[in-house]
CSV table of C-alpha atoms and ligand atoms in Angstrom, one decimal:
chain,number,residue,atom,x,y,z
A,203,MET,CA,187.4,44.1,-63.9
A,204,THR,CA,188.3,43.6,-60.2
A,205,ARG,CA,185.3,41.4,-59.7
A,206,THR,CA,186.8,39.2,-62.5
A,207,ALA,CA,190.2,39.2,-60.7
A,208,ASP,CA,188.6,37.6,-57.7
A,209,ARG,CA,187.4,34.6,-59.6
A,210,ASP,CA,189.4,34.4,-62.8
A,211,LEU,CA,192.2,32.0,-61.9
A,212,THR,CA,193.6,32.2,-65.4
A,213,LEU,CA,194.9,35.6,-64.4
A,214,GLY,CA,198.5,35.4,-63.2
A,215,LEU,CA,199.4,35.6,-59.6
A,216,ALA,CA,201.0,39.0,-59.8
A,217,THR,CA,197.8,40.4,-61.5
A,218,ARG,CA,195.6,38.9,-58.8
A,219,ALA,CA,197.9,40.2,-56.1
A,220,VAL,CA,197.3,43.8,-57.4
A,221,HIS,CA,193.7,43.6,-58.4
A,222,ALA,CA,191.7,40.9,-56.6
A,223,GLY,CA,189.2,42.1,-54.1
A,224,GLN,CA,189.7,45.8,-55.0
A,225,GLU,CA,186.9,47.7,-56.6
A,226,PRO,CA,187.2,51.4,-57.4
A,227,GLU,CA,185.8,53.3,-54.5
A,228,PRO,CA,182.5,54.8,-55.6
A,229,LEU,CA,182.6,58.2,-53.9
A,230,ALA,CA,185.8,59.7,-55.5
A,231,GLY,CA,187.2,56.8,-57.5
A,232,SER,CA,190.1,56.4,-55.0
A,233,VAL,CA,192.6,54.0,-56.6
A,234,THR,CA,193.5,52.7,-53.1
A,235,LEU,CA,190.8,51.1,-51.2
A,236,PRO,CA,189.9,53.3,-48.2
A,237,ILE,CA,190.3,52.3,-44.6
A,238,PHE,CA,186.7,52.0,-43.5
A,239,GLN,CA,187.3,53.1,-39.9
A,240,THR,CA,183.8,52.6,-38.6
A,241,SER,CA,182.0,50.4,-36.1
A,242,THR,CA,178.6,50.5,-37.8
A,243,TYR,CA,176.6,51.5,-40.9
A,244,VAL,CA,173.5,53.5,-41.5
A,245,GLN,CA,170.5,51.4,-42.4
A,246,GLU,CA,167.7,52.5,-44.7
A,247,GLY,CA,164.9,50.9,-42.9
A,248,ILE,CA,164.0,47.8,-40.8
A,249,GLY,CA,165.9,44.9,-42.4
A,250,LYS,CA,167.1,47.2,-45.2
A,251,ASN,CA,170.9,47.7,-45.4
A,252,ARG,CA,173.6,47.5,-48.1
A,253,GLY,CA,174.9,44.2,-46.8
A,254,TYR,CA,176.8,46.0,-44.0
A,255,ASP,CA,175.3,46.0,-40.5
A,256,TYR,CA,178.0,45.9,-37.9
A,257,ALA,CA,181.8,45.9,-38.3
A,258,ARG,CA,182.6,42.8,-36.3
A,259,THR,CA,180.6,40.9,-38.9
A,260,VAL,CA,181.6,42.8,-42.0
A,261,ASN,CA,184.0,45.6,-43.0
A,262,PRO,CA,184.8,46.6,-46.6
A,263,THR,CA,188.5,46.9,-46.0
A,264,ARG,CA,188.6,43.5,-44.4
A,265,GLN,CA,186.5,42.0,-47.1
A,266,ALA,CA,189.0,43.3,-49.7
A,267,LEU,CA,191.9,41.6,-48.0
A,268,GLU,CA,189.8,38.4,-47.6
A,269,ARG,CA,189.0,38.3,-51.3
A,270,ASN,CA,192.5,39.1,-52.3
A,271,VAL,CA,194.2,36.3,-50.3
A,272,ALA,CA,191.5,33.8,-51.3
A,273,ALA,CA,192.2,34.6,-54.9
A,274,LEU,CA,196.0,34.2,-54.4
A,275,GLU,CA,195.5,30.8,-52.8
A,276,GLY,CA,193.0,29.7,-55.5
A,277,GLY,CA,190.2,29.6,-52.9
A,278,THR,CA,186.7,31.1,-53.0
A,279,HIS,CA,186.4,32.6,-49.5
A,280,GLY,CA,188.8,34.3,-47.1
A,281,LEU,CA,188.3,35.1,-43.5
A,282,ALA,CA,190.6,37.5,-41.7
A,283,PHE,CA,191.5,37.4,-38.0
A,284,GLY,CA,193.3,39.6,-35.5
A,285,SER,CA,196.4,37.2,-35.5
A,286,GLY,CA,197.6,34.0,-37.0
A,287,MET,CA,196.7,32.3,-33.7
A,288,GLY,CA,193.2,33.8,-34.0
A,289,ALA,CA,192.9,32.2,-37.4
A,290,ILE,CA,194.2,28.8,-36.2
A,291,HIS,CA,191.9,28.9,-33.2
A,292,ALA,CA,188.9,29.6,-35.4
A,293,VAL,CA,189.8,26.6,-37.6
A,294,LEU,CA,190.1,24.3,-34.6
A,295,THR,CA,186.7,25.4,-33.3
A,296,LEU,CA,185.1,23.8,-36.3
A,297,LEU,CA,185.6,20.7,-34.2
A,298,SER,CA,183.6,19.5,-31.1
A,299,ALA,CA,184.6,18.0,-27.8
A,300,GLY,CA,185.7,14.4,-28.3
A,301,ASP,CA,187.2,15.0,-31.7
A,302,HIS,CA,190.8,14.1,-32.4
A,303,VAL,CA,193.4,16.0,-34.4
A,304,VAL,CA,196.6,14.7,-35.9
A,305,CYS,CA,199.1,17.5,-36.1
A,306,GLY,CA,202.7,17.9,-37.2
A,307,GLU,CA,205.1,17.7,-34.2
A,308,ASN,CA,207.3,20.5,-35.6
A,309,VAL,CA,204.5,23.1,-36.0
A,310,TYR,CA,204.8,26.7,-34.9
A,311,GLY,CA,205.3,26.8,-31.1
A,312,GLY,CA,202.1,28.9,-30.5
A,313,THR,CA,200.0,26.3,-32.4
A,314,HIS,CA,201.4,23.5,-30.3
A,315,ARG,CA,200.6,25.6,-27.1
A,316,LEU,CA,197.1,26.4,-28.2
A,317,MET,CA,196.4,22.7,-28.8
A,318,ASP,CA,198.2,21.2,-25.9
A,319,LYS,CA,197.5,23.8,-23.2
A,320,ILE,CA,194.1,25.3,-24.1
A,321,LEU,CA,192.0,23.2,-26.4
A,322,SER,CA,192.9,19.9,-24.8
A,323,ARG,CA,191.3,21.2,-21.6
A,324,ILE,CA,188.0,21.6,-23.4
A,325,GLY,CA,187.7,18.2,-24.9
A,326,LEU,CA,189.7,18.1,-28.1
A,327,THR,CA,192.5,15.5,-28.3
A,328,PHE,CA,195.8,15.8,-30.2
A,329,THR,CA,198.5,13.5,-31.4
A,330,PHE,CA,201.7,15.2,-32.7
A,331,VAL,CA,203.6,13.2,-35.3
A,332,ASP,CA,206.4,13.6,-37.7
A,333,THR,CA,204.6,14.5,-40.9
A,334,ARG,CA,207.6,13.9,-43.3
A,335,GLU,CA,206.3,10.4,-44.1
A,336,VAL,CA,202.7,9.3,-44.6
A,337,ASP,CA,203.7,6.1,-42.9
A,338,THR,CA,204.1,7.9,-39.5
A,339,VAL,CA,200.8,9.9,-40.0
A,340,ALA,CA,198.4,7.1,-41.0
A,341,PRO,CA,198.9,5.0,-37.8
A,342,ALA,CA,198.0,8.0,-35.6
A,343,LEU,CA,194.5,8.2,-37.1
A,344,THR,CA,191.7,6.9,-35.0
A,345,PRO,CA,188.0,6.7,-35.6
A,346,LYS,CA,187.7,10.0,-33.7
A,347,THR,CA,190.2,11.8,-35.9
A,348,LYS,CA,188.5,14.7,-37.8
A,349,MET,CA,191.4,16.9,-38.8
A,350,LEU,CA,195.0,16.6,-40.1
A,351,PHE,CA,197.0,19.8,-39.5
A,352,VAL,CA,200.4,20.4,-41.1
A,353,GLU,CA,203.0,23.0,-41.8
A,354,THR,CA,205.4,22.7,-44.7
A,355,PRO,CA,208.2,23.7,-44.6
A,356,THR,CA,208.3,23.5,-40.9
A,357,ASN,CA,209.7,26.1,-38.5
A,358,PRO,CA,212.6,26.0,-37.9
A,359,LEU,CA,213.8,22.6,-39.1
A,360,MET,CA,212.5,23.2,-42.7
A,361,ARG,CA,211.1,19.7,-42.9
A,362,LEU,CA,208.5,19.0,-45.6
A,363,ALA,CA,205.2,17.2,-45.6
A,364,ASP,CA,204.2,15.5,-48.9
A,365,LEU,CA,201.0,17.5,-49.6
A,366,ALA,CA,199.7,15.3,-52.3
A,367,ALA,CA,200.1,12.1,-50.3
A,368,LEU,CA,198.6,13.6,-47.2
A,369,GLY,CA,195.8,15.1,-49.2
A,370,ASP,CA,195.0,11.6,-50.5
A,371,LEU,CA,195.1,10.1,-47.0
A,372,ALA,CA,192.8,12.9,-45.7
A,373,ARG,CA,190.3,12.5,-48.5
A,374,GLY,CA,190.2,8.7,-48.0
A,375,ARG,CA,189.5,9.0,-44.3
A,376,ASN,CA,187.2,12.0,-44.6
A,377,LEU,CA,189.4,14.4,-42.6
A,378,LEU,CA,189.7,18.1,-42.8
A,379,PHE,CA,193.1,18.7,-44.2
A,380,VAL,CA,194.5,22.0,-42.9
A,381,VAL,CA,197.8,23.5,-44.1
A,382,ASP,CA,199.5,26.5,-42.5
A,383,ASN,CA,201.1,28.0,-45.6
A,384,THR,CA,202.8,31.0,-43.8
A,385,PHE,CA,206.4,30.0,-44.8
A,386,ALA,CA,205.9,29.2,-48.5
A,387,THR,CA,203.1,31.7,-49.3
A,388,PRO,CA,200.8,31.1,-52.3
A,389,VAL,CA,203.7,32.4,-54.5
A,390,PHE,CA,205.6,29.2,-53.9
A,391,GLN,CA,203.1,26.6,-52.8
A,392,ARG,CA,199.3,26.3,-53.2
A,393,PRO,CA,198.0,23.6,-51.0
A,394,PHE,CA,194.5,23.5,-52.5
A,395,GLU,CA,196.0,22.0,-55.6
A,396,PHE,CA,197.1,19.1,-53.5
A,397,GLY,CA,193.8,18.5,-51.7
A,398,ALA,CA,193.9,20.8,-48.7
A,399,ASP,CA,190.5,21.9,-47.4
A,400,ILE,CA,191.7,24.9,-45.4
A,401,VAL,CA,194.8,27.0,-46.0
A,402,LEU,CA,195.8,29.5,-43.4
A,403,HIS,CA,198.4,32.2,-42.7
A,404,SER,CA,199.9,34.4,-40.2
A,405,THR,CA,199.6,37.6,-42.3
A,406,THR,CA,202.0,39.1,-39.8
A,407,LYS,CA,204.8,37.4,-41.8
A,408,TYR,CA,205.3,37.4,-45.6
A,409,LEU,CA,201.7,38.4,-46.7
A,410,ASN,CA,202.0,41.8,-45.0
A,411,GLY,CA,205.8,41.6,-45.3
A,412,HIS,CA,206.7,44.9,-43.6
A,413,SER,CA,206.8,43.9,-40.0
A,414,ASP,CA,204.2,46.5,-39.1
A,415,MET,CA,201.0,44.6,-38.1
A,416,VAL,CA,199.8,41.3,-36.6
A,417,GLY,CA,197.1,39.3,-38.4
A,418,GLY,CA,195.8,36.0,-39.7
A,419,ILE,CA,193.8,34.7,-42.5
A,420,VAL,CA,192.0,31.5,-43.5
A,421,ALA,CA,191.1,30.6,-47.1
A,422,VAL,CA,188.7,27.9,-48.2
A,423,LYS,CA,187.1,26.7,-51.4
A,424,ARG,CA,184.0,25.0,-49.9
A,425,ASP,CA,180.8,27.0,-49.2
A,426,ASP,CA,179.9,24.9,-46.2
A,427,LEU,CA,183.3,25.6,-44.5
A,428,ALA,CA,183.1,29.3,-45.4
A,429,GLU,CA,179.7,29.5,-43.8
A,430,GLN,CA,180.8,27.8,-40.6
A,431,LEU,CA,183.9,29.9,-40.3
A,432,GLN,CA,182.0,33.1,-40.9
A,433,PHE,CA,179.7,32.1,-38.1
A,434,ILE,CA,182.7,31.4,-35.8
A,435,GLN,CA,184.4,34.7,-36.9
A,436,LYS,CA,181.5,36.9,-36.0
A,437,SER,CA,180.5,34.9,-32.9
A,438,VAL,CA,184.0,34.7,-31.3
A,439,GLY,CA,185.0,38.1,-32.7
A,440,ALA,CA,188.7,37.8,-33.1
A,441,VAL,CA,188.6,40.1,-36.0
A,442,PRO,CA,191.4,42.5,-37.2
A,443,GLY,CA,190.9,46.3,-37.4
A,444,PRO,CA,190.5,47.9,-40.8
A,445,PHE,CA,193.9,49.7,-40.6
A,446,ASP,CA,195.7,46.4,-40.2
A,447,CYS,CA,193.7,44.9,-43.0
A,448,TRP,CA,194.7,47.8,-45.2
A,449,LEU,CA,198.4,47.3,-44.3
A,450,ALA,CA,198.2,43.6,-45.1
A,451,LEU,CA,196.4,44.4,-48.4
A,452,ARG,CA,199.2,46.9,-49.3
A,453,GLY,CA,201.6,44.1,-48.5
A,454,THR,CA,200.0,41.4,-50.7
A,455,LYS,CA,200.2,43.7,-53.8
A,456,THR,CA,204.0,43.2,-53.8
A,457,LEU,CA,204.0,39.7,-52.5
A,458,PRO,CA,205.1,38.0,-55.8
A,459,LEU,CA,207.9,40.6,-56.3
A,460,ARG,CA,209.1,40.3,-52.7
A,461,MET,CA,209.0,36.5,-52.7
A,462,LYS,CA,211.2,36.5,-55.8
A,463,LYS,CA,213.8,38.5,-54.0
A,464,HIS,CA,213.5,36.5,-50.7
A,465,ASP,CA,214.0,33.4,-52.8
A,466,GLU,CA,217.0,34.7,-54.7
A,467,ASN,CA,218.7,35.9,-51.4
A,468,GLY,CA,217.7,32.7,-49.5
A,469,ARG,CA,219.4,30.6,-52.1
A,470,ARG,CA,222.5,32.7,-52.2
A,471,VAL,CA,222.9,32.8,-48.4
A,472,ALA,CA,222.1,29.1,-48.1
A,473,GLU,CA,224.7,28.1,-50.7
A,474,TRP,CA,227.3,30.3,-49.1
A,475,LEU,CA,226.6,28.9,-45.6
A,476,ALA,CA,226.6,25.3,-46.9
A,477,ALA,CA,230.1,25.9,-48.3
A,478,ASP,CA,231.4,27.3,-45.0
A,479,ARG,CA,233.2,25.0,-42.6
A,480,ARG,CA,232.2,27.1,-39.6
A,481,VAL,CA,228.6,25.9,-40.0
A,482,GLN,CA,227.7,22.2,-39.4
A,483,THR,CA,224.5,21.9,-41.3
A,484,VAL,CA,222.2,24.2,-43.3
A,485,PHE,CA,218.5,23.4,-43.4
A,486,TYR,CA,217.1,24.8,-46.6
A,487,PRO,CA,214.8,22.9,-49.0
A,488,GLY,CA,216.4,24.6,-52.0
A,489,LEU,CA,219.8,22.9,-51.4
A,490,PRO,CA,220.3,19.6,-53.2
A,491,SER,CA,221.7,18.3,-49.8
A,492,HIS,CA,218.3,18.7,-48.2
A,493,PRO,CA,216.9,15.2,-47.7
A,494,GLN,CA,213.6,16.2,-49.2
A,495,HIS,CA,214.9,18.4,-52.0
A,496,ASP,CA,213.1,16.3,-54.7
A,497,LEU,CA,209.8,16.7,-52.9
A,498,ALA,CA,210.4,20.5,-52.5
A,499,CYS,CA,210.9,20.7,-56.3
A,500,ARG,CA,207.7,18.8,-56.9
A,501,GLN,CA,205.4,20.8,-54.7
A,502,MET,CA,207.0,24.2,-54.4
A,503,MET,CA,207.8,26.8,-57.1
A,504,GLY,CA,210.5,28.4,-55.0
A,505,PHE,CA,212.1,28.0,-51.6
A,506,GLY,CA,211.9,31.5,-50.1
A,507,GLY,CA,214.1,33.2,-47.5
A,508,MET,CA,213.7,30.9,-44.4
A,509,LEU,CA,216.6,28.8,-43.4
A,510,SER,CA,218.3,27.4,-40.2
A,511,ILE,CA,221.9,26.5,-39.4
A,512,GLU,CA,223.3,24.1,-36.8
A,513,THR,CA,226.2,26.0,-35.1
A,514,GLY,CA,227.2,23.2,-32.7
A,515,SER,CA,226.5,24.7,-29.3
A,516,LEU,CA,224.5,27.3,-27.4
A,517,GLU,CA,227.7,29.3,-27.0
A,518,ARG,CA,228.3,29.5,-30.7
A,519,ALA,CA,224.7,30.3,-31.4
A,520,ARG,CA,224.7,33.1,-28.9
A,521,ARG,CA,227.9,34.6,-30.4
A,522,ILE,CA,226.4,34.6,-33.9
A,523,VAL,CA,223.0,36.1,-33.0
A,524,GLU,CA,224.5,38.8,-30.9
A,525,ARG,CA,227.2,39.8,-33.4
A,526,THR,CA,225.2,40.3,-36.6
A,527,ARG,CA,224.6,43.9,-37.6
A,528,LEU,CA,222.2,43.7,-40.5
A,529,PHE,CA,220.3,40.6,-39.3
A,530,ALA,CA,218.4,41.9,-36.3
A,531,LEU,CA,217.9,39.6,-33.3
A,532,ALA,CA,214.1,39.3,-33.1
A,533,GLU,CA,211.1,36.9,-33.2
A,534,SER,CA,209.0,36.8,-36.3
A,535,LEU,CA,209.9,36.5,-39.9
A,536,GLY,CA,208.9,37.3,-43.5
A,537,GLY,CA,209.6,41.0,-43.4
A,538,VAL,CA,211.7,43.0,-45.9
A,539,GLU,CA,214.4,43.2,-43.3
A,540,SER,CA,216.6,40.3,-42.4
A,541,LEU,CA,216.1,38.8,-38.9
A,542,ILE,CA,218.0,36.2,-36.9
A,543,GLY,CA,216.7,34.1,-34.0
A,544,HIS,CA,217.4,31.4,-31.6
A,545,PRO,CA,214.4,29.0,-31.7
A,546,ALA,CA,215.2,27.0,-28.5
A,547,THR,CA,215.0,30.1,-26.3
A,548,MET,CA,212.7,32.3,-28.4
A,549,THR,CA,210.0,31.0,-30.8
A,550,HIS,CA,210.1,27.4,-29.5
A,551,ALA,CA,210.7,28.1,-25.8
A,552,ALA,CA,207.1,26.8,-25.2
A,553,VAL,CA,207.8,23.4,-26.7
A,554,PRO,CA,208.8,21.0,-23.9
A,555,PRO,CA,212.7,20.5,-23.9
A,556,ALA,CA,212.3,16.7,-24.3
A,557,MET,CA,210.2,17.2,-27.4
A,558,ARG,CA,212.6,19.7,-28.8
A,559,GLN,CA,215.5,17.3,-28.2
A,560,ALA,CA,213.6,14.4,-29.8
A,561,MET,CA,212.9,16.5,-33.0
A,562,GLY,CA,216.5,17.7,-33.3
A,563,LEU,CA,215.7,21.3,-32.3
A,564,THR,CA,219.0,21.8,-30.6
A,565,ASP,CA,220.4,24.7,-28.5
A,566,GLY,CA,222.9,25.3,-31.3
A,567,LEU,CA,220.2,25.9,-34.0
A,568,VAL,CA,220.0,29.5,-35.4
A,569,ARG,CA,217.2,30.6,-37.7
A,570,LEU,CA,217.5,33.2,-40.4
A,571,SER,CA,214.7,35.1,-42.1
A,572,VAL,CA,216.6,36.4,-45.1
A,573,GLY,CA,215.2,39.8,-46.2
A,574,ILE,CA,215.3,41.7,-49.5
A,575,GLU,CA,218.6,43.6,-48.9
A,576,ASP,CA,221.6,43.0,-51.2
A,577,ALA,CA,222.7,39.5,-50.8
A,578,ASP,CA,226.4,40.4,-50.7
A,579,ASP,CA,225.8,42.6,-47.6
A,580,LEU,CA,223.9,39.9,-45.9
A,581,ILE,CA,226.7,37.4,-46.5
A,582,ALA,CA,229.4,39.8,-45.3
A,583,ASP,CA,227.4,40.3,-42.1
A,584,LEU,CA,227.1,36.6,-41.5
A,585,ASP,CA,230.8,36.1,-42.3
A,586,GLN,CA,231.9,38.6,-39.6
A,587,ALA,CA,229.4,37.2,-37.1
A,588,LEU,CA,230.6,33.6,-37.6
A,589,GLY,CA,234.0,34.8,-36.5
A,590,SER,CA,237.1,32.6,-36.6
B,198,PLP,C1,203.8,33.4,-36.7
B,198,PLP,C2,203.2,32.2,-37.1
B,198,PLP,C3,201.9,31.8,-36.6
B,198,PLP,C4,201.2,32.7,-35.6
B,198,PLP,O1,200.8,33.9,-36.1
B,198,PLP,P1,200.6,35.2,-35.3
B,198,PLP,O2,200.3,36.2,-36.3
B,198,PLP,O3,201.9,35.5,-34.6
B,198,PLP,O4,199.6,35.0,-34.3
B,198,PLP,C5,201.4,30.6,-37.0
B,198,PLP,N1,202.0,29.8,-37.9
B,198,PLP,C6,203.3,30.1,-38.4
B,198,PLP,C7,204.0,29.2,-39.3
B,198,PLP,C8,203.9,31.3,-38.0
B,198,PLP,O5,205.1,31.6,-38.4
């Protein structure tokens, strides 16, 4: 039955979340997949093993997580890594020196840093563009461009990229189309349906959802890409430990349930903030005032719990993030508990100030990761923090 859940995409997402990748454990029939805390496996003879030789290459707990997330995204193969950055690094090492990547300018700060400060030193080249319009992406492509890398919605400005249009562009130019789906999760957006070749996540965020591990995962639906990525995964060795895989797998079982609540709370908080005169702008794709709300409705099934607000100044931003009581001031996002952050000095401090300014990532911007608490309590907390 669980073998079926891996491949049967007619099963609903919530069913796949609970069952995909998880076979009953043969020794005792344990309902929960065990944590295979081992570095190696007994072999029966020379060249004879059960498909498990060494735990950097393969681990049953990791495999279960990989199959589970691949099934959620509608892919055929998953590859887990020790962090979201480890996953992104693996995907970028599909390329060779001399290759060019076109990447969203408003991607996760760590992604920008990896490209600009590390991989550019070893021969890859990058152009960062506004991915809201295909018209600004297409001119950046050169004969050396091999990959188009986007996030949607972006962090923290909640800008959208048109996945169908970019998927067409990538297919026409024979580019690998990579989508970081960390914010939307497969519950609200499935990039493979729009032509993505590779979908990746920081499992640290919504997939695990409980703020108790760091991890990353890549999903693909092409055997050749799976093979190349498996080779990179075992050669580079940025693999997660079995306990972290087990935690992430426990998280994905409730992903559809949690996302429903994040979405409900996200909408309530966004609507309340949008009606409050103490806030200048609310960035949330679920609001009709969001400039790309129609696109959000076309390619997303929900809008989730991430939103940002423009408070007007560093002073006001500081006052709000230091005054909330339920919203904890912290980096990261996507956990059951609500968090508040200041992108310019926290998550996006690595982005050069001139670039931050050019994108509209101001010092007054405050980002919220709305958790699954009672929306009324969250709103009351923001109300007192905003002050008079
Ligand atoms: C957090 C994050 C990453 C990096 O993941 P880590 O698990 O922290 O390494 C990449 N992309 C997005 C959108 C993120 O939010």
